[in-house]
Short mmCIF file of C-alpha atoms in Angstrom, two decimals:
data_model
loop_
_atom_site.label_atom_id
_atom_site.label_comp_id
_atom_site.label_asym_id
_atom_site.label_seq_id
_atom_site.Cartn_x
_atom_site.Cartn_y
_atom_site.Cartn_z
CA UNK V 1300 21.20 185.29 -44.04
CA UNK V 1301 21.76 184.42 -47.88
CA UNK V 1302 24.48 186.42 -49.64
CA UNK V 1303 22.45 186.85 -52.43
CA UNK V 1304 19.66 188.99 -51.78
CA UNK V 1305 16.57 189.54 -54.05
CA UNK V 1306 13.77 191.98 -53.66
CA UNK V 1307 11.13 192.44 -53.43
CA UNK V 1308 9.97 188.59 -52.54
CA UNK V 1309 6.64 188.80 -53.74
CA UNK V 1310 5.32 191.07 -57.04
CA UNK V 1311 2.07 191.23 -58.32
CA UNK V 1312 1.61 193.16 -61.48
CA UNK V 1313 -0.70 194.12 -64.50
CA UNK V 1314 0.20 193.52 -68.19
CA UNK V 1315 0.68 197.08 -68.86
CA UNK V 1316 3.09 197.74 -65.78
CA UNK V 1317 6.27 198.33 -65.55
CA UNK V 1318 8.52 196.61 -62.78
CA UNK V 1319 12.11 195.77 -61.44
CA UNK V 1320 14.07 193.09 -59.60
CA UNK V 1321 16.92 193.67 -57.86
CA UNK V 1322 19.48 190.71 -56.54
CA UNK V 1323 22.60 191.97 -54.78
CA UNK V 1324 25.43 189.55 -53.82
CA UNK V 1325 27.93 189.97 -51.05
CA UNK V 1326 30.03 186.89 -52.27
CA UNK V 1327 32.31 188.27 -54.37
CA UNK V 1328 31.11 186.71 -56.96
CA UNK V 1329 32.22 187.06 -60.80
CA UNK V 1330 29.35 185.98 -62.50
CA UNK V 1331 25.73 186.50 -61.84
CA UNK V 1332 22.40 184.75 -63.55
CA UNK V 1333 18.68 185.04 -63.77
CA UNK V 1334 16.76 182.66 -63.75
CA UNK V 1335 13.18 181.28 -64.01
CA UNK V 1336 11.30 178.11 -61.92
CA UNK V 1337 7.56 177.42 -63.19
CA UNK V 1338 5.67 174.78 -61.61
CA UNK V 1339 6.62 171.03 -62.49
CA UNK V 1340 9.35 172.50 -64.86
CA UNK V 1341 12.70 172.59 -64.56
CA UNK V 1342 15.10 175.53 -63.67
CA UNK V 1343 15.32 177.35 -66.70
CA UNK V 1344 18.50 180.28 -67.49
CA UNK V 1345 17.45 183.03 -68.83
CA UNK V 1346 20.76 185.40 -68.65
CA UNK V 1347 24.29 185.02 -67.48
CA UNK V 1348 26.90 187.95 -66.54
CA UNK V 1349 30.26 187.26 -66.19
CA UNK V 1350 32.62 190.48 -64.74
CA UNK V 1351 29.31 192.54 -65.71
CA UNK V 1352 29.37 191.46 -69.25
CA UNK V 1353 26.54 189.86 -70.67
CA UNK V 1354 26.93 186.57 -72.04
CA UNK V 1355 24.22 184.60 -72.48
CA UNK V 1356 20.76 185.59 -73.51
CA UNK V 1357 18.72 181.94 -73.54
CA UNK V 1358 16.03 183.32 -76.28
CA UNK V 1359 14.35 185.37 -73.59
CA UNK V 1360 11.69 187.61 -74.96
CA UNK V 1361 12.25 191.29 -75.11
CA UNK V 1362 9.76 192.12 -72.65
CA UNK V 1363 12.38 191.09 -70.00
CA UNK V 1364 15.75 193.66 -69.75
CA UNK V 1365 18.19 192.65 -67.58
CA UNK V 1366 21.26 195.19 -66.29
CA UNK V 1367 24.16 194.51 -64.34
CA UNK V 1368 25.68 198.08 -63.59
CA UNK V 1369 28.44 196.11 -61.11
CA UNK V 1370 29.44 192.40 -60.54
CA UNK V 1371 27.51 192.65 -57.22
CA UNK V 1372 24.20 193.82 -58.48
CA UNK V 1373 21.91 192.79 -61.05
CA UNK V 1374 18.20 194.19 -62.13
CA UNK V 1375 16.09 192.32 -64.27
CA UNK V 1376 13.44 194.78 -65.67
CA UNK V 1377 10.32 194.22 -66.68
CA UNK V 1378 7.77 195.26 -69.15
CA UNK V 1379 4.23 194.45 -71.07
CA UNK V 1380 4.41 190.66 -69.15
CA UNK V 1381 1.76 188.09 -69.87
CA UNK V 1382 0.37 185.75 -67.48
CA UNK V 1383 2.20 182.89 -68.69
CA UNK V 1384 5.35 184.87 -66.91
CA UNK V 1385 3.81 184.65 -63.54
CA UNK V 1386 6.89 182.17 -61.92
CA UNK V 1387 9.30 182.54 -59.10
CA UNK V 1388 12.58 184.31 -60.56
CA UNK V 1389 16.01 183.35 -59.06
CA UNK V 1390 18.91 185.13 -59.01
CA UNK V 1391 22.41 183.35 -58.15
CA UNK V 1392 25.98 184.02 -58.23
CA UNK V 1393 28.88 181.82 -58.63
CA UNK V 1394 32.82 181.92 -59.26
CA UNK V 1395 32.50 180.57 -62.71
CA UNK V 1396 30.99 177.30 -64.66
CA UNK V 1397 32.36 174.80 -62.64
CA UNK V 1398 31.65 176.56 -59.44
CA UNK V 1399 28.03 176.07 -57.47
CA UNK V 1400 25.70 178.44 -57.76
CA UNK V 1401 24.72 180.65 -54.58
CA UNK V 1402 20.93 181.42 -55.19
CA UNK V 1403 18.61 183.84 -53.47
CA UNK V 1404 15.46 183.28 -51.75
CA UNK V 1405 13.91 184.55 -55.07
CA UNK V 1406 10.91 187.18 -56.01
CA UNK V 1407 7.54 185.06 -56.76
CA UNK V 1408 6.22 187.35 -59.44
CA UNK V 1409 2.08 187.07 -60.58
CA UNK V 1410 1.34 188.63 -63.59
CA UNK V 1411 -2.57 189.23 -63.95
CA UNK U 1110 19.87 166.79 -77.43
CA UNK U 1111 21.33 167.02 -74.04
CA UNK U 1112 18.94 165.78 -71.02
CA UNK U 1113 18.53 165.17 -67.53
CA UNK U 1114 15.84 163.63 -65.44
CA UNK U 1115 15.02 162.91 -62.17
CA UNK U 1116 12.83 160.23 -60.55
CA UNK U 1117 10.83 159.83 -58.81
CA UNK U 1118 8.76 163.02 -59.02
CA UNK U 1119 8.07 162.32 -55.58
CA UNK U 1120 8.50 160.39 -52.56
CA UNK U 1121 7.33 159.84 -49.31
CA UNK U 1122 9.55 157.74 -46.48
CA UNK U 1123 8.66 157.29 -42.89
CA UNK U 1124 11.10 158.63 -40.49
CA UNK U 1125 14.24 156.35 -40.59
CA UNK U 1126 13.35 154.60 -44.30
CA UNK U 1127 16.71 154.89 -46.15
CA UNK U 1128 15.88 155.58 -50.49
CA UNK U 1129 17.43 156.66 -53.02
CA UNK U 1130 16.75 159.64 -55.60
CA UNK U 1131 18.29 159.25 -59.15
CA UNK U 1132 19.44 161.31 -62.12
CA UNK U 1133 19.86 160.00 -65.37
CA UNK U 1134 21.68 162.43 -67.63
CA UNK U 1135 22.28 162.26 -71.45
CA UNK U 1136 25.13 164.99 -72.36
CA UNK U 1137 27.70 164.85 -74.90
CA UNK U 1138 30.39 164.94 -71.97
CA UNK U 1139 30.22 165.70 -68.72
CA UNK U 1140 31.94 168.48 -66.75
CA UNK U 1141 30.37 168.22 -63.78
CA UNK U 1142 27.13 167.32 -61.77
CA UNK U 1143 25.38 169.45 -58.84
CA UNK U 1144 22.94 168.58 -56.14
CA UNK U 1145 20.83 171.37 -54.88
CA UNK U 1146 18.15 171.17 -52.09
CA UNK U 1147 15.29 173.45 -52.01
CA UNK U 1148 13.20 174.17 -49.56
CA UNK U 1149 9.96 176.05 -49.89
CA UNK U 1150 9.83 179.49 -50.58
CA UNK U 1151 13.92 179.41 -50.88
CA UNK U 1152 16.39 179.41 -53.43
CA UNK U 1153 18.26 176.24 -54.16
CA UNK U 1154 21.14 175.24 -51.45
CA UNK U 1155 24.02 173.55 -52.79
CA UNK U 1156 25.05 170.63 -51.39
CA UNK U 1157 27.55 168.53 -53.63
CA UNK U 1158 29.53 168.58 -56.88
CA UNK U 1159 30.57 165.54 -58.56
CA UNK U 1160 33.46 165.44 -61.65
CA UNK U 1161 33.69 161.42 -62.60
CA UNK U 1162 32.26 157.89 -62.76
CA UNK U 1163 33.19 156.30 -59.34
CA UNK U 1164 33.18 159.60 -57.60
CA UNK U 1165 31.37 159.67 -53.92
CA UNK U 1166 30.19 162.85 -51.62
CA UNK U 1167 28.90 162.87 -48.10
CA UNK U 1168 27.21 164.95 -45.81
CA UNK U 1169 25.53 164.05 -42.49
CA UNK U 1170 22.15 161.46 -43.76
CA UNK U 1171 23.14 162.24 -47.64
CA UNK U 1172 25.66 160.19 -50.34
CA UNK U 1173 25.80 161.73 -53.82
CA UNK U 1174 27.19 158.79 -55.96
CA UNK U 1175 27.99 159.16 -60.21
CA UNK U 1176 28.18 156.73 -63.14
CA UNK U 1177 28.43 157.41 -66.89
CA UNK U 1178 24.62 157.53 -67.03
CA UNK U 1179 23.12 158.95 -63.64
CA UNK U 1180 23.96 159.88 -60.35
CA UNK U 1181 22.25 158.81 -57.16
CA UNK U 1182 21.54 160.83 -53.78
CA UNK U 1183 21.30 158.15 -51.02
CA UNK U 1184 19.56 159.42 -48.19
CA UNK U 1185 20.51 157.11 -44.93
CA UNK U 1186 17.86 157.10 -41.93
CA UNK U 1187 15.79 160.19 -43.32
CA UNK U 1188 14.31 162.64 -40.51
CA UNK U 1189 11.71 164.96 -41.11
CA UNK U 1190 13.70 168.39 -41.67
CA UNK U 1191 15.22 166.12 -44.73
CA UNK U 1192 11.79 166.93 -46.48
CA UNK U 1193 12.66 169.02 -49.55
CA UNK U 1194 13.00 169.25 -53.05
CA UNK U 1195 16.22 167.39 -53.91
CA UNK U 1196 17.55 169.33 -57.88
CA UNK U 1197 20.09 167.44 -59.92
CA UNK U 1198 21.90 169.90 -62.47
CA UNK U 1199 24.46 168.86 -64.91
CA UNK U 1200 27.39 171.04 -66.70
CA UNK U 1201 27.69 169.68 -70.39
CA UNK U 1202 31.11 170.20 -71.95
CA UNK U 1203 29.52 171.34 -75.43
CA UNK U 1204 30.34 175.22 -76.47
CA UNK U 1205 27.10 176.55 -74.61
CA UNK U 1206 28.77 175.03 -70.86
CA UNK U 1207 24.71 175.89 -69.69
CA UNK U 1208 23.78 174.04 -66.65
CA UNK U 1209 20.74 171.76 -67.36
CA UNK U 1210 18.71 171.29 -64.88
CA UNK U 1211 15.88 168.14 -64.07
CA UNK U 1212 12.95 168.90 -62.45
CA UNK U 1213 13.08 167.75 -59.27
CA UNK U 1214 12.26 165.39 -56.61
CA UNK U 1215 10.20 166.42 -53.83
CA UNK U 1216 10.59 164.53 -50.55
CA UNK U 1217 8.39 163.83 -47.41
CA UNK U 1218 9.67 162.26 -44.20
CA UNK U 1219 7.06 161.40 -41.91
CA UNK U 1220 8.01 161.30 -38.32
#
């Protein structure tokens, strides 16, 4: 069993809807990310917390809102999506920058 | 601009067939540089963390080895459950510190 856990694994949603990922870690963790894996493309951040404060926001668009309401748990909400966001999203932990990340099995999202 | 990429795309051994996958990186510094494997339908799992030129990891069938250009993952007598996608990520040491990852090498041992 992973200690970071994502859910739901699989997400299928229309343009218009209005969704939410959720990634808990049982690591004890400081810092928590988001990110997104498209096909042939490499991993790509999207947003960082460290100690539940954001600090990095990689030129995501707006239609993604990400929360972090404790240094274990992390949402990243979702709204108005396009199909070009269909992708598997990853969520993964990690003691800090020079620390490996700890990812999660990840939620493969289709946007139709 | 600060790059990495991996070759080959991918690669296909016979059971046994020692290879090699390499990372060539161009950062302005170098912190550090990761080796994940992912299998499908799973997040990445790390497996080694390299800091200098000359620097050596290993674990069971795998050798990570670094240079001041790319870093190789040596994969000794493959065996089928080796099959995976092998991700290199590097840590620049520019302000942003953002891991960048290369896009992978997927690998096939055949028994």
């Amino acid at each position: 069993e992973t200690g970071v856990t994502q859910t739901p694994r699989h997400l299928v949603m229309g343009m218009t809807n209005k969704k939410s990922l959720k990634c808990e870690q049982h690591l004890g963790h400081n810092a928590m990310y988001w990110y997104k894996q498209s096909a042939k493309k490499p991993l790509e951040l999207m947003f960082v917390y460290n100690f539940k404060e954001q600090t990095e926001n990689n030129s995501v668009p707006s239609r993604f809102s990400p929360e972090c309401p404790n240094s274990s748990h992390l949402f990243l909400h979702l709204h108005t999506l396009q199909p070009e966001d269909s992708a598997l999203y990853l969520c993964a932990s990690s003691q800090g920058e020079l620390s490996p990340l700890h990812f999660g099995n990840g939620t493969r999202l289709t946007v139709t | 601009e600060d790059q990495v990429t991996q070759s080959p795309e991918a690669l296909r051994l016979q059971e046994g067939e020692s290879s090699s996958l390499n990372c060539s990186y161009t950062v302005s510094g170098l912190r550090g540089l990761f080796w994940y494997r992912q299998d499908p339908g799973k997040g990445p799992e790390f497996l080694f963390t390299l800091y200098s030129a000359g620097e050596e990891k290993e674990k069971e069938r795998l050798k990570a080895t670094l240079t001041k250009k790319e870093s190789f993952l040596h994969i000794t007598a493959p065996k089928p459950e080796d099959s995976a996608t092998y991700l290199c990520a590097v840590l620049p040491s520019s302000n942003t510190g953002k891991l960048i990852f290369g896009q992978g090498t997927t690998l096939q041992v055949k028994p």
